[in-house]
Amino acid sequence: MFDNVRVPEIKDEAAPVHAKSVTAGEVSASQYTPEERALILRVGVYVRMRWLVILGIVAAALIASLVFDISFSILPVSIICGAMVLYNLIMFRWTNSLKAEPTGIVLKKAERAANVQVLTDLVIFTILLHYTGGIENPFIFFYLAHTIAAGIVLPQTRAYQLATIAVSMITLLVFLEYAGVVSHVNLEGFVRPDRYENLGRVLAVLVALATLIYGSTYVTTAVLGELRRRQRDMVALKDKLLEKRAKELEQISAEVVKLEDERRSFARFLGVVAHDLQSPLVATQSVMSYILEGYTGEITYGQKDLLERAVRRIDGLLTLITDLLDIPRIETGQVSREMREISFNEVIKKSLEGLDNVAQQKGLTLKLELPQSSPLVYGASRRLQQVMTNLVSNAINYTNEGTVSVKVIDNENDARVEISDTGIGIKPEDMPRMFNDFFRGSNVTSKGTGLGLSISKRIVEAHGGKIWAESPDPETHKGSRFTFTIPKKGAAASKEK
Amino acid sequence: MNRKPKILIVDDDVDLVQVMKGTLESKLFEVIVAHNGKEGLQKAKGEKPDIVILDIMMPVMDGWAFAEQYNKDPLLAKTPVLALTSFSESLGQPFPFQVSEYLQKPLKPKDLIAKVEEHLKKLGM
């Protein structure tokens, strides 16, 4: 019951003190355990409190003698106060010197400082009490302050030892005075002089005081013991958590290595699959071309037509296989491994080689507009050519008359390519799905694999760029326009996917 | 030069070799065939071809390992290599020969002849 009430109180008290002493400029406080830090703080609080107590005694003595006209000799009280000031100065230095002690040793030293202080305080207080009326003085209950403080600072058994010492001291003092061994100082005008001679009263006060002393010791040690236990638990928990995190990190890095291994073997696997799927088709293709070109003798028109059909189908299949195997390659970060510093204009020019012929055969004009100095980009040259080939051949495929124009714009942060055509355009309902796998426009008779645009998107995005389509072209109001951007070298770093 | 241009084909695909051999022989070139990199290297050293046509993906010794050995021979290092690759194999890899060119598979006979003749012409043949 007490635990629940007292814990927050003690915490609240400790908090501002803690803040103060940190600003006071401790050098090594950070290396102490929380328990050590708390103990040093409490010993410091002792010293500060003692200044108040000295002031309190002086004030109480003055008020008692001047205001209430209680008679007791001021001299011993003054001497005791002077002694306390001296002793507290020593304690002040001792406490400060604790902060220079290394962790581990400091706990013992601080405990000793606390012991010495509590014990000395008890002795001084008992002497003070003797000169200010002994059992007559209601401040006799201030013994409690000591035992509470001891309960806070010291371990349980020590606190009980001190409580016992305190009780013994009062009892000794009171009985010495009662027996007349030590002369009793009567607070004249405050308490009747026969009071200390009344055994029943004396015993009642002593029992009440002893009960309070032990009771407060019990409460403080219970609460503080619990607090210390929690502190230790927290430290243990923190260590455990740290250990767990370290283990997790280890595990994760092992997993990363494993994933990288898996990625590599997957890439190898894809390589073998690609080769083994393509090889027979390539051989078949070559054999058919060989026949088609007449190396095995003249062939009829019908044979030629059929062979050409077969060649086209195998061409389509080869492209599909290449595209299908390309997707996992790109998705496992292949593109960033191919990246070099490249001249963008060169890439664009190279990608159009051969395509101008295709355009010409269709009666189309292929226009190219390049910036005077080529933008420098960090990119995968063949992959960007793949994107270009894809977009430009699409434009040529879906344009029956007019122009296909390629325009490269050198922006501050990126190189931007616009491929415009005057072709059939894209239906609005197709727009959102344009870059999906296996997408084919609803207004076109399907030719391709439906993977070209989705692969282009993956490649552009692996460079950290963007790709989009507009139809009709916002400038010519005809056909469609595809735009993609590639970050320039030094601009936004291209991230691996 | 009077002698017939000598061409070495290094490829493990027998059907493809058959076609390329037939194609090149129709042009009255002398054609030597090897079925893997190791054999190709031996024949390259022994026969001293004018041009090597090399498949990159091969068992026993692939094109890359072949290139490493090939470049050590100063005479061979100057002999042009036409590297046969499919698109996905060649991506992003700078080719390790002094005089070389990619030939993308599938390759039409007439394109093969055009390329070979182009390189022979450069060699002054």
Short mmCIF file of C-alpha atoms in Angstrom, two decimals, chain A residues 271-272 274-275 278-283 285-287 289-290 293 295 311 315 318 322 326 329 334 338 340 382-383 386, chain B residues 12-13 15-16 18-19 22-23 26 55 57 86-92 94 102 104-111 113:
data_model
loop_
_atom_site.label_atom_id
_atom_site.label_comp_id
_atom_site.label_asym_id
_atom_site.label_seq_id
_atom_site.Cartn_x
_atom_site.Cartn_y
_atom_site.Cartn_z
CA GLY A 271 21.62 -17.49 -68.09
CA VAL A 272 21.50 -21.23 -68.65
CA ALA A 274 18.13 -18.36 -71.76
CA HIS A 275 20.93 -20.11 -73.57
CA GLN A 278 17.39 -19.84 -77.40
CA SER A 279 20.03 -22.14 -78.87
CA PRO A 280 17.69 -24.59 -80.63
CA LEU A 281 15.60 -21.70 -81.93
CA VAL A 282 18.67 -19.86 -83.16
CA ALA A 283 19.89 -23.00 -84.90
CA GLN A 285 16.35 -19.98 -87.54
CA SER A 286 19.77 -20.19 -89.14
CA VAL A 287 18.95 -23.42 -90.92
CA SER A 289 17.54 -18.71 -93.40
CA TYR A 290 20.14 -20.90 -95.09
CA GLU A 293 18.73 -17.75 -99.13
CA TYR A 295 22.21 -22.30 -100.34
CA VAL A 311 11.05 -17.60 -89.39
CA ASP A 315 11.59 -14.52 -84.23
CA LEU A 318 12.97 -15.59 -79.43
CA THR A 322 14.54 -12.74 -74.23
CA ASP A 326 14.95 -10.01 -68.94
CA ARG A 329 17.28 -10.01 -64.47
CA GLN A 334 21.12 -6.38 -63.25
CA GLU A 338 25.70 -2.58 -66.06
CA ARG A 340 28.76 3.25 -66.48
CA ARG A 382 22.64 -1.26 -73.93
CA ARG A 383 19.63 -1.11 -71.65
CA GLN A 386 16.78 -1.26 -75.52
CA ASP B 12 29.40 -26.04 -79.86
CA ASP B 13 26.13 -25.98 -81.80
CA ASP B 15 23.66 -27.33 -86.63
CA LEU B 16 24.70 -23.73 -86.47
CA GLN B 18 26.93 -26.69 -90.36
CA VAL B 19 25.02 -23.67 -91.68
CA GLY B 22 28.13 -24.03 -95.72
CA THR B 23 27.57 -20.31 -96.03
CA SER B 26 29.97 -21.04 -100.74
CA ASP B 55 30.34 -18.43 -79.74
CA MET B 57 28.42 -19.50 -74.36
CA SER B 86 22.23 -13.60 -78.12
CA PHE B 87 21.06 -10.22 -76.90
CA SER B 88 20.84 -11.04 -73.24
CA GLU B 89 24.28 -12.64 -73.07
CA SER B 90 26.17 -9.64 -74.34
CA LEU B 91 24.56 -6.97 -72.22
CA GLY B 92 26.89 -4.62 -70.46
CA PRO B 94 32.82 -4.92 -72.79
CA TYR B 102 29.32 -8.66 -81.75
CA GLN B 104 23.77 -11.06 -82.73
CA LYS B 105 22.12 -14.43 -83.07
CA PRO B 106 20.11 -15.49 -84.99
CA LEU B 107 22.30 -14.46 -87.86
CA LYS B 108 21.21 -14.58 -91.48
CA PRO B 109 23.74 -16.13 -93.92
CA LYS B 110 23.96 -12.96 -95.96
CA ASP B 111 24.69 -10.89 -92.86
CA ILE B 113 29.03 -13.05 -95.23
#
